[in-house]
Amino acid sequence: MAIEFGLDTFGDVQSDLDGNLLPHAQVIRNVAEEAVLADELGFDVFGIGEHHREDYAVPSPDMILSNVAARTKNIHLTTSVIVLSSDDPVRVFERFSTLQALSNGRAEMTLGRGSFTESFPLFGYDLKDYEALFEEKLDLMRTILDSDQSGDAFSWSGTTRAGLENAKLYPPTESPIRTWVAVGGSPESVIRAARQRMPLMLAIIGGAPVRFKPFVDLYKRANEELGQPQQKVGAHFYGFVAKTDAEAQERLYPYWERSQILVGRERGWPAPTPDQFQREILHGAAHVGSPETVARKTAQSIRELGLDRFVFKYSNGPMPHEYSMEAIRLIGEEVIPRVRELLEED
C-alpha cells in the first residue's frame, strides 16, 4: 500500500519544561523548526492549522509554510485547515499559487469550515451564513482551480460575495495544487467533497476510528455515481509517542487535560477524566504510546478505513517543543517504518 504519512499542528501555544507558557512569536519559530525536522526525517507532508485565539499561535499558516518551503527540499506543505468560509478563495489561491512557485510544486491546501468560529466576526461574517459561506466559497475555489489548470478565464456568481466575470488569477501554477476538503463527520460534507472533485480528509478527534468507515464508503460511492475517478482519502488523528507507553501517557495527559478543560468551558463539555483519556487510547482516536504500540494502532486504522494518507497531530495543548521534537523523531524513525512492515504482512 502506497501510504503517505504526515504531521500536523494547530500551533498550540507551548510551555517550557518548567510549565511557563512561551510567547506566540517563539511558538511560531518552533513550529517552523518542527516542520524542518519532519522534512529531514522523510515525512510526506506537514500541515499547519489556522486559528484566531489566545491558545493557538498561528493565524496565517501560509506565512510559516513559506518560511519552511525555503528551508526544506521534499516535504509537501499544507493547511490543517484553512478556514475558507471566512477567507476569500481568490486571495487563498493567490497565496498558495505563490507558495507553489516558491516550493517547486510542494504546496497543498486543506480547506474546511473550522471547529472554532472566532474568524467569522473578526472578518465581518455572520455565523448564520455558516453553511452558505462554505458551500459557495468551495464552489468558487473549484472554479478557480479548473481555470488555473485549463488556462481559461472564468466567471462565477453567488450570494455571499461579488461575482466575477472573465477573471484570471496570477501567478498560474506550473503544477496543480492538490486541494483536500476536511470533514468532521457529516454525510453532506462527504458528498460535497466528492461533488467538488477533491480528496477527502477525515478529522478524527474522538471515538473509534472504524466508525468513520461509512463515510469513506459513501465518498467512494458518490464518486462512482458522479462518474468520476476516485480521489485519495486521508485521516488526521491526534497522538503522541515516547519511548514507552507509560512515558507517553504521563507526558501527554496534563497537556491533553488542560486543552480539554479550556475548550470544554466554551462548549459545555464535562471535565475530562483519566478514564476518558485511557478509553481514547485503548478504543478511540488517540494514537498514544511507544513506537510499537502506536505503529500497531496506526496500521489498524489504515486497514479499517482504507486510507491513502495518515496524518499525526503531534502537538496537543501546551506541550513543550522539546517533547514534540522527540515525538516527531520517534514517529519518523521508528513508527512509520514499523507501520509499513505491518501493512506488508497483510
mmCIF file of N, CA and C in Angstrom, residues 80-190:
data_model
loop_
_atom_site.group_PDB
_atom_site.id
_atom_site.type_symbol
_atom_site.label_atom_id
_atom_site.label_comp_id
_atom_site.label_asym_id
_atom_site.label_seq_id
_atom_site.Cartn_x
_atom_site.Cartn_y
_atom_site.Cartn_z
ATOM 1 N N SER A 80 -4.132 22.843 7.903
ATOM 2 C CA SER A 80 -4.838 21.821 8.678
ATOM 3 C C SER A 80 -5.864 22.429 9.645
ATOM 4 N N VAL A 81 -6.775 23.196 9.240
ATOM 5 C CA VAL A 81 -7.167 23.578 7.895
ATOM 6 C C VAL A 81 -6.999 25.084 7.735
ATOM 7 N N ILE A 82 -7.298 25.552 6.501
ATOM 8 C CA ILE A 82 -7.527 26.976 6.337
ATOM 9 C C ILE A 82 -9.040 27.175 6.348
ATOM 10 N N VAL A 83 -9.514 28.177 7.074
ATOM 11 C CA VAL A 83 -10.957 28.380 7.240
ATOM 12 C C VAL A 83 -11.460 29.153 6.022
ATOM 13 N N LEU A 84 -11.849 28.405 5.002
ATOM 14 C CA LEU A 84 -12.236 29.028 3.739
ATOM 15 C C LEU A 84 -13.465 29.911 3.890
ATOM 16 N N SER A 85 -14.370 29.543 4.779
ATOM 17 C CA SER A 85 -15.629 30.286 4.930
ATOM 18 C C SER A 85 -15.405 31.749 5.261
ATOM 19 N N SER A 86 -14.375 32.075 6.037
ATOM 20 C CA SER A 86 -14.131 33.459 6.447
ATOM 21 C C SER A 86 -12.933 34.063 5.722
ATOM 22 N N ASP A 87 -12.501 33.405 4.661
ATOM 23 C CA ASP A 87 -11.425 33.937 3.823
ATOM 24 C C ASP A 87 -11.998 34.172 2.437
ATOM 25 N N ASP A 88 -11.161 34.602 1.522
ATOM 26 C CA ASP A 88 -11.612 34.823 0.151
ATOM 27 C C ASP A 88 -10.885 33.835 -0.760
ATOM 28 N N PRO A 89 -11.607 32.996 -1.506
ATOM 29 C CA PRO A 89 -10.949 31.996 -2.344
ATOM 30 C C PRO A 89 -9.948 32.578 -3.341
ATOM 31 N N VAL A 90 -10.213 33.769 -3.822
ATOM 32 C CA VAL A 90 -9.278 34.401 -4.755
ATOM 33 C C VAL A 90 -7.940 34.649 -4.064
ATOM 34 N N ARG A 91 -7.982 35.239 -2.884
ATOM 35 C CA ARG A 91 -6.746 35.529 -2.161
ATOM 36 C C ARG A 91 -6.075 34.246 -1.687
ATOM 37 N N VAL A 92 -6.873 33.254 -1.276
ATOM 38 C CA VAL A 92 -6.284 31.973 -0.849
ATOM 39 C C VAL A 92 -5.515 31.360 -2.012
ATOM 40 N N PHE A 93 -6.138 31.323 -3.188
ATOM 41 C CA PHE A 93 -5.445 30.751 -4.332
ATOM 42 C C PHE A 93 -4.177 31.536 -4.658
ATOM 43 N N GLU A 94 -4.243 32.844 -4.655
ATOM 44 C CA GLU A 94 -3.061 33.638 -4.975
ATOM 45 C C GLU A 94 -1.920 33.360 -3.999
ATOM 46 N N ARG A 95 -2.244 33.224 -2.719
ATOM 47 C CA ARG A 95 -1.203 32.944 -1.730
ATOM 48 C C ARG A 95 -0.581 31.577 -1.970
ATOM 49 N N PHE A 96 -1.429 30.593 -2.252
ATOM 50 C CA PHE A 96 -0.901 29.240 -2.392
ATOM 51 C C PHE A 96 -0.304 28.974 -3.768
ATOM 52 N N SER A 97 -0.714 29.680 -4.788
ATOM 53 C CA SER A 97 -0.008 29.545 -6.065
ATOM 54 C C SER A 97 1.378 30.181 -5.956
ATOM 55 N N THR A 98 1.503 31.214 -5.118
ATOM 56 C CA THR A 98 2.826 31.779 -4.832
ATOM 57 C C THR A 98 3.679 30.780 -4.062
ATOM 58 N N LEU A 99 3.079 30.140 -3.053
ATOM 59 C CA LEU A 99 3.791 29.100 -2.300
ATOM 60 C C LEU A 99 4.159 27.927 -3.208
ATOM 61 N N GLN A 100 3.293 27.594 -4.139
ATOM 62 C CA GLN A 100 3.587 26.513 -5.080
ATOM 63 C C GLN A 100 4.841 26.829 -5.905
ATOM 64 N N ALA A 101 4.989 28.093 -6.298
ATOM 65 C CA ALA A 101 6.179 28.503 -7.054
ATOM 66 C C ALA A 101 7.424 28.441 -6.171
ATOM 67 N N LEU A 102 7.326 28.993 -4.957
ATOM 68 C CA LEU A 102 8.483 29.030 -4.061
ATOM 69 C C LEU A 102 8.950 27.636 -3.655
ATOM 70 N N SER A 103 8.015 26.710 -3.528
ATOM 71 C CA SER A 103 8.341 25.357 -3.052
ATOM 72 C C SER A 103 8.601 24.381 -4.194
ATOM 73 N N ASN A 104 8.574 24.861 -5.429
ATOM 74 C CA ASN A 104 8.759 23.974 -6.591
ATOM 75 C C ASN A 104 7.725 22.851 -6.614
ATOM 76 N N GLY A 105 6.448 23.239 -6.389
ATOM 77 C CA GLY A 105 5.355 22.291 -6.557
ATOM 78 C C GLY A 105 4.973 21.493 -5.336
ATOM 79 N N ARG A 106 5.355 21.952 -4.140
ATOM 80 C CA ARG A 106 5.070 21.177 -2.920
ATOM 81 C C ARG A 106 3.911 21.735 -2.097
ATOM 82 N N ALA A 107 3.199 22.720 -2.618
ATOM 83 C CA ALA A 107 2.097 23.323 -1.857
ATOM 84 C C ALA A 107 0.820 22.497 -2.001
ATOM 85 N N GLU A 108 0.079 22.399 -0.923
ATOM 86 C CA GLU A 108 -1.252 21.811 -0.921
ATOM 87 C C GLU A 108 -2.167 22.715 -0.102
ATOM 88 N N MET A 109 -3.459 22.501 -0.240
ATOM 89 C CA MET A 109 -4.437 23.183 0.607
ATOM 90 C C MET A 109 -5.387 22.136 1.182
ATOM 91 N N THR A 110 -5.696 22.269 2.459
ATOM 92 C CA THR A 110 -6.788 21.520 3.063
ATOM 93 C C THR A 110 -7.792 22.551 3.536
ATOM 94 N N LEU A 111 -8.967 22.517 2.946
ATOM 95 C CA LEU A 111 -9.985 23.532 3.173
ATOM 96 C C LEU A 111 -11.042 23.008 4.139
ATOM 97 N N GLY A 112 -11.507 23.867 5.040
ATOM 98 C CA GLY A 112 -12.535 23.446 5.975
ATOM 99 C C GLY A 112 -13.318 24.630 6.505
ATOM 100 N N ARG A 113 -14.306 24.302 7.306
ATOM 101 C CA ARG A 113 -15.125 25.345 7.935
ATOM 102 C C ARG A 113 -14.567 25.760 9.278
ATOM 103 N N GLY A 114 -13.698 24.906 9.853
ATOM 104 C CA GLY A 114 -13.104 25.220 11.148
ATOM 105 C C GLY A 114 -14.030 24.848 12.288
ATOM 106 N N SER A 115 -13.452 24.264 13.336
ATOM 107 C CA SER A 115 -14.264 23.911 14.506
ATOM 108 C C SER A 115 -14.386 25.068 15.484
ATOM 109 N N PHE A 116 -13.561 26.114 15.303
ATOM 110 C CA PHE A 116 -13.677 27.342 16.085
ATOM 111 C C PHE A 116 -14.202 28.442 15.173
ATOM 112 N N THR A 117 -14.917 29.394 15.733
ATOM 113 C CA THR A 117 -15.633 30.366 14.891
ATOM 114 C C THR A 117 -15.169 31.805 15.088
ATOM 115 N N GLU A 118 -14.027 32.018 15.764
ATOM 116 C CA GLU A 118 -13.579 33.391 16.035
ATOM 117 C C GLU A 118 -13.330 34.184 14.760
ATOM 118 N N SER A 119 -12.964 33.501 13.669
ATOM 119 C CA SER A 119 -12.641 34.225 12.441
ATOM 120 C C SER A 119 -13.862 34.884 11.810
ATOM 121 N N PHE A 120 -15.057 34.385 12.085
ATOM 122 C CA PHE A 120 -16.243 34.929 11.427
ATOM 123 C C PHE A 120 -16.515 36.377 11.842
ATOM 124 N N PRO A 121 -16.705 36.677 13.119
ATOM 125 C CA PRO A 121 -16.890 38.091 13.484
ATOM 126 C C PRO A 121 -15.641 38.926 13.232
ATOM 127 N N LEU A 122 -14.457 38.311 13.362
ATOM 128 C CA LEU A 122 -13.217 39.051 13.169
ATOM 129 C C LEU A 122 -13.117 39.619 11.763
ATOM 130 N N PHE A 123 -13.605 38.855 10.775
ATOM 131 C CA PHE A 123 -13.519 39.294 9.385
ATOM 132 C C PHE A 123 -14.856 39.761 8.827
ATOM 133 N N GLY A 124 -15.833 39.947 9.714
ATOM 134 C CA GLY A 124 -17.083 40.571 9.297
ATOM 135 C C GLY A 124 -18.116 39.632 8.708
ATOM 136 N N TYR A 125 -18.095 38.359 9.101
ATOM 137 C CA TYR A 125 -19.067 37.402 8.587
ATOM 138 C C TYR A 125 -20.063 37.026 9.673
ATOM 139 N N ASP A 126 -21.284 36.726 9.257
ATOM 140 C CA ASP A 126 -22.354 36.355 10.175
ATOM 141 C C ASP A 126 -22.427 34.834 10.271
ATOM 142 N N LEU A 127 -22.439 34.312 11.495
ATOM 143 C CA LEU A 127 -22.471 32.868 11.672
ATOM 144 C C LEU A 127 -23.749 32.219 11.136
ATOM 145 N N LYS A 128 -24.785 33.000 10.932
ATOM 146 C CA LYS A 128 -25.998 32.417 10.350
ATOM 147 C C LYS A 128 -25.769 31.979 8.900
ATOM 148 N N ASP A 129 -24.697 32.505 8.295
ATOM 149 C CA ASP A 129 -24.355 32.121 6.922
ATOM 150 C C ASP A 129 -23.299 31.013 6.878
ATOM 151 N N TYR A 130 -23.084 30.336 8.012
ATOM 152 C CA TYR A 130 -22.001 29.343 8.147
ATOM 153 C C TYR A 130 -21.997 28.335 7.003
ATOM 154 N N GLU A 131 -23.142 27.730 6.724
ATOM 155 C CA GLU A 131 -23.217 26.704 5.677
ATOM 156 C C GLU A 131 -23.076 27.311 4.287
ATOM 157 N N ALA A 132 -23.807 28.401 4.040
ATOM 158 C CA ALA A 132 -23.790 29.010 2.702
ATOM 159 C C ALA A 132 -22.412 29.519 2.337
ATOM 160 N N LEU A 133 -21.701 30.080 3.306
ATOM 161 C CA LEU A 133 -20.360 30.606 3.026
ATOM 162 C C LEU A 133 -19.431 29.510 2.545
ATOM 163 N N PHE A 134 -19.443 28.374 3.225
ATOM 164 C CA PHE A 134 -18.521 27.312 2.821
ATOM 165 C C PHE A 134 -18.953 26.695 1.496
ATOM 166 N N GLU A 135 -20.228 26.464 1.336
ATOM 167 C CA GLU A 135 -20.726 25.857 0.097
ATOM 168 C C GLU A 135 -20.334 26.702 -1.113
ATOM 169 N N GLU A 136 -20.589 28.001 -1.039
ATOM 170 C CA GLU A 136 -20.299 28.860 -2.183
ATOM 171 C C GLU A 136 -18.807 29.074 -2.397
ATOM 172 N N LYS A 137 -18.070 29.265 -1.310
ATOM 173 C CA LYS A 137 -16.643 29.539 -1.471
ATOM 174 C C LYS A 137 -15.881 28.298 -1.937
ATOM 175 N N LEU A 138 -16.331 27.130 -1.528
ATOM 176 C CA LEU A 138 -15.712 25.919 -2.039
ATOM 177 C C LEU A 138 -16.001 25.774 -3.530
ATOM 178 N N ASP A 139 -17.210 26.128 -3.935
ATOM 179 C CA ASP A 139 -17.553 26.087 -5.360
ATOM 180 C C ASP A 139 -16.699 27.069 -6.156
ATOM 181 N N LEU A 140 -16.474 28.251 -5.606
ATOM 182 C CA LEU A 140 -15.611 29.225 -6.272
ATOM 183 C C LEU A 140 -14.180 28.696 -6.359
ATOM 184 N N MET A 141 -13.690 28.073 -5.301
ATOM 185 C CA MET A 141 -12.333 27.524 -5.345
ATOM 186 C C MET A 141 -12.223 26.450 -6.419
ATOM 187 N N ARG A 142 -13.227 25.580 -6.532
ATOM 188 C CA ARG A 142 -13.190 24.562 -7.588
ATOM 189 C C ARG A 142 -13.122 25.224 -8.965
ATOM 190 N N THR A 143 -13.899 26.292 -9.141
ATOM 191 C CA THR A 143 -13.904 27.020 -10.413
ATOM 192 C C THR A 143 -12.531 27.628 -10.690
ATOM 193 N N ILE A 144 -11.907 28.194 -9.661
ATOM 194 C CA ILE A 144 -10.574 28.790 -9.804
ATOM 195 C C ILE A 144 -9.546 27.728 -10.172
ATOM 196 N N LEU A 145 -9.581 26.587 -9.484
ATOM 197 C CA LEU A 145 -8.617 25.522 -9.760
ATOM 198 C C LEU A 145 -8.771 24.993 -11.181
ATOM 199 N N ASP A 146 -10.010 24.836 -11.643
ATOM 200 C CA ASP A 146 -10.233 24.377 -13.013
ATOM 201 C C ASP A 146 -9.702 25.396 -14.021
ATOM 202 N N SER A 147 -9.932 26.671 -13.747
ATOM 203 C CA SER A 147 -9.441 27.727 -14.637
ATOM 204 C C SER A 147 -7.925 27.737 -14.681
ATOM 205 N N ASP A 148 -7.286 27.558 -13.522
ATOM 206 C CA ASP A 148 -5.830 27.548 -13.470
ATOM 207 C C ASP A 148 -5.260 26.407 -14.312
ATOM 208 N N GLN A 149 -5.912 25.256 -14.247
ATOM 209 C CA GLN A 149 -5.402 24.098 -14.981
ATOM 210 C C GLN A 149 -5.662 24.197 -16.482
ATOM 211 N N SER A 150 -6.776 24.829 -16.845
ATOM 212 C CA SER A 150 -7.100 24.953 -18.273
ATOM 213 C C SER A 150 -6.452 26.167 -18.918
ATOM 214 N N GLY A 151 -6.140 27.184 -18.106
ATOM 215 C CA GLY A 151 -5.600 28.431 -18.640
ATOM 216 C C GLY A 151 -6.659 29.381 -19.158
ATOM 217 N N ASP A 152 -7.927 29.021 -19.003
ATOM 218 C CA ASP A 152 -9.022 29.857 -19.491
ATOM 219 C C ASP A 152 -9.516 30.812 -18.404
ATOM 220 N N ALA A 153 -10.064 31.936 -18.801
ATOM 221 C CA ALA A 153 -10.719 32.845 -17.862
ATOM 222 C C ALA A 153 -11.993 32.177 -17.340
ATOM 223 N N PHE A 154 -12.469 32.651 -16.187
ATOM 224 C CA PHE A 154 -13.668 32.062 -15.605
ATOM 225 C C PHE A 154 -14.627 33.156 -15.152
ATOM 226 N N SER A 155 -15.889 32.763 -15.056
ATOM 227 C CA SER A 155 -16.923 33.622 -14.487
ATOM 228 C C SER A 155 -17.609 32.836 -13.383
ATOM 229 N N TRP A 156 -18.083 33.555 -12.371
ATOM 230 C CA TRP A 156 -18.723 32.896 -11.223
ATOM 231 C C TRP A 156 -19.676 33.887 -10.576
ATOM 232 N N SER A 157 -20.790 33.376 -10.058
ATOM 233 C CA SER A 157 -21.709 34.235 -9.309
ATOM 234 C C SER A 157 -22.245 33.470 -8.114
ATOM 235 N N GLY A 158 -22.544 34.212 -7.050
ATOM 236 C CA GLY A 158 -23.081 33.630 -5.833
ATOM 237 C C GLY A 158 -23.762 34.713 -5.016
ATOM 238 N N THR A 159 -24.115 34.363 -3.771
ATOM 239 C CA THR A 159 -24.834 35.310 -2.918
ATOM 240 C C THR A 159 -23.991 35.843 -1.772
ATOM 241 N N THR A 160 -22.836 35.226 -1.495
ATOM 242 C CA THR A 160 -22.052 35.605 -0.318
ATOM 243 C C THR A 160 -20.877 36.529 -0.636
ATOM 244 N N ARG A 161 -20.605 36.756 -1.906
ATOM 245 C CA ARG A 161 -19.570 37.706 -2.313
ATOM 246 C C ARG A 161 -19.880 38.163 -3.739
ATOM 247 N N ALA A 162 -19.210 39.221 -4.186
ATOM 248 C CA ALA A 162 -19.429 39.731 -5.533
ATOM 249 C C ALA A 162 -19.020 38.684 -6.565
ATOM 250 N N GLY A 163 -19.750 38.657 -7.672
ATOM 251 C CA GLY A 163 -19.429 37.727 -8.741
ATOM 252 C C GLY A 163 -18.179 38.142 -9.499
ATOM 253 N N LEU A 164 -17.721 37.273 -10.375
ATOM 254 C CA LEU A 164 -16.534 37.516 -11.183
ATOM 255 C C LEU A 164 -16.870 37.232 -12.642
ATOM 256 N N GLU A 165 -16.346 38.060 -13.535
ATOM 257 C CA GLU A 165 -16.622 37.928 -14.961
ATOM 258 C C GLU A 165 -15.312 37.908 -15.734
ATOM 259 N N ASN A 166 -15.073 36.832 -16.468
ATOM 260 C CA ASN A 166 -13.860 36.687 -17.292
ATOM 261 C C ASN A 166 -12.594 36.975 -16.478
ATOM 262 N N ALA A 167 -12.497 36.351 -15.329
ATOM 263 C CA ALA A 167 -11.362 36.585 -14.432
ATOM 264 C C ALA A 167 -10.248 35.578 -14.695
ATOM 265 N N LYS A 168 -9.001 36.016 -14.479
ATOM 266 C CA LYS A 168 -7.837 35.131 -14.475
ATOM 267 C C LYS A 168 -6.983 35.513 -13.281
ATOM 268 N N LEU A 169 -6.428 34.507 -12.612
ATOM 269 C CA LEU A 169 -5.656 34.761 -11.405
ATOM 270 C C LEU A 169 -4.181 34.448 -11.653
ATOM 271 N N TYR A 170 -3.355 35.157 -10.908
ATOM 272 C CA TYR A 170 -1.911 35.032 -11.086
ATOM 273 C C TYR A 170 -1.233 34.906 -9.715
ATOM 274 N N PRO A 171 -0.074 34.222 -9.637
ATOM 275 C CA PRO A 171 0.581 33.533 -10.754
ATOM 276 C C PRO A 171 -0.113 32.215 -11.079
ATOM 277 N N PRO A 172 -0.184 31.841 -12.377
ATOM 278 C CA PRO A 172 -0.669 30.498 -12.697
ATOM 279 C C PRO A 172 0.324 29.471 -12.174
ATOM 280 N N THR A 173 -0.170 28.300 -11.850
ATOM 281 C CA THR A 173 0.720 27.281 -11.291
ATOM 282 C C THR A 173 1.398 26.476 -12.400
ATOM 283 N N GLU A 174 2.605 26.005 -12.101
ATOM 284 C CA GLU A 174 3.309 25.104 -13.008
ATOM 285 C C GLU A 174 2.820 23.676 -12.860
ATOM 286 N N SER A 175 2.234 23.359 -11.720
ATOM 287 C CA SER A 175 1.598 22.062 -11.480
ATOM 288 C C SER A 175 0.411 22.303 -10.562
ATOM 289 N N PRO A 176 -0.653 21.513 -10.693
ATOM 290 C CA PRO A 176 -1.867 21.758 -9.893
ATOM 291 C C PRO A 176 -1.598 21.670 -8.397
ATOM 292 N N ILE A 177 -2.311 22.478 -7.634
ATOM 293 C CA ILE A 177 -2.250 22.429 -6.178
ATOM 294 C C ILE A 177 -3.248 21.374 -5.698
ATOM 295 N N ARG A 178 -2.744 20.297 -5.090
ATOM 296 C CA ARG A 178 -3.677 19.305 -4.555
ATOM 297 C C ARG A 178 -4.478 19.955 -3.437
ATOM 298 N N THR A 179 -5.792 19.847 -3.534
ATOM 299 C CA THR A 179 -6.674 20.563 -2.613
ATOM 300 C C THR A 179 -7.654 19.582 -1.981
ATOM 301 N N TRP A 180 -7.506 19.395 -0.668
ATOM 302 C CA TRP A 180 -8.336 18.474 0.102
ATOM 303 C C TRP A 180 -9.490 19.228 0.753
ATOM 304 N N VAL A 181 -10.555 18.490 1.073
ATOM 305 C CA VAL A 181 -11.647 19.015 1.891
ATOM 306 C C VAL A 181 -11.652 18.254 3.211
ATOM 307 N N ALA A 182 -11.583 18.995 4.316
ATOM 308 C CA ALA A 182 -11.621 18.383 5.645
ATOM 309 C C ALA A 182 -13.071 18.199 6.080
ATOM 310 N N VAL A 183 -13.362 17.020 6.607
ATOM 311 C CA VAL A 183 -14.725 16.665 7.005
ATOM 312 C C VAL A 183 -14.703 16.143 8.434
ATOM 313 N N GLY A 184 -15.599 16.663 9.253
ATOM 314 C CA GLY A 184 -15.655 16.251 10.645
ATOM 315 C C GLY A 184 -16.585 15.096 10.920
ATOM 316 N N GLY A 185 -17.509 14.808 9.998
ATOM 317 C CA GLY A 185 -18.377 13.664 10.259
ATOM 318 C C GLY A 185 -19.820 13.808 9.835
ATOM 319 N N SER A 186 -20.111 14.599 8.787
ATOM 320 C CA SER A 186 -21.484 14.676 8.300
ATOM 321 C C SER A 186 -21.541 14.133 6.877
ATOM 322 N N PRO A 187 -22.569 13.339 6.552
ATOM 323 C CA PRO A 187 -22.688 12.802 5.191
ATOM 324 C C PRO A 187 -22.729 13.890 4.131
ATOM 325 N N GLU A 188 -23.383 15.007 4.451
ATOM 326 C CA GLU A 188 -23.488 16.102 3.474
ATOM 327 C C GLU A 188 -22.104 16.634 3.097
ATOM 328 N N SER A 189 -21.216 16.729 4.089
ATOM 329 C CA SER A 189 -19.870 17.230 3.821
ATOM 330 C C SER A 189 -19.078 16.248 2.956
ATOM 331 N N VAL A 190 -19.282 14.963 3.178
ATOM 332 C CA VAL A 190 -18.600 13.945 2.381
ATOM 333 C C VAL A 190 -19.038 14.036 0.921
#
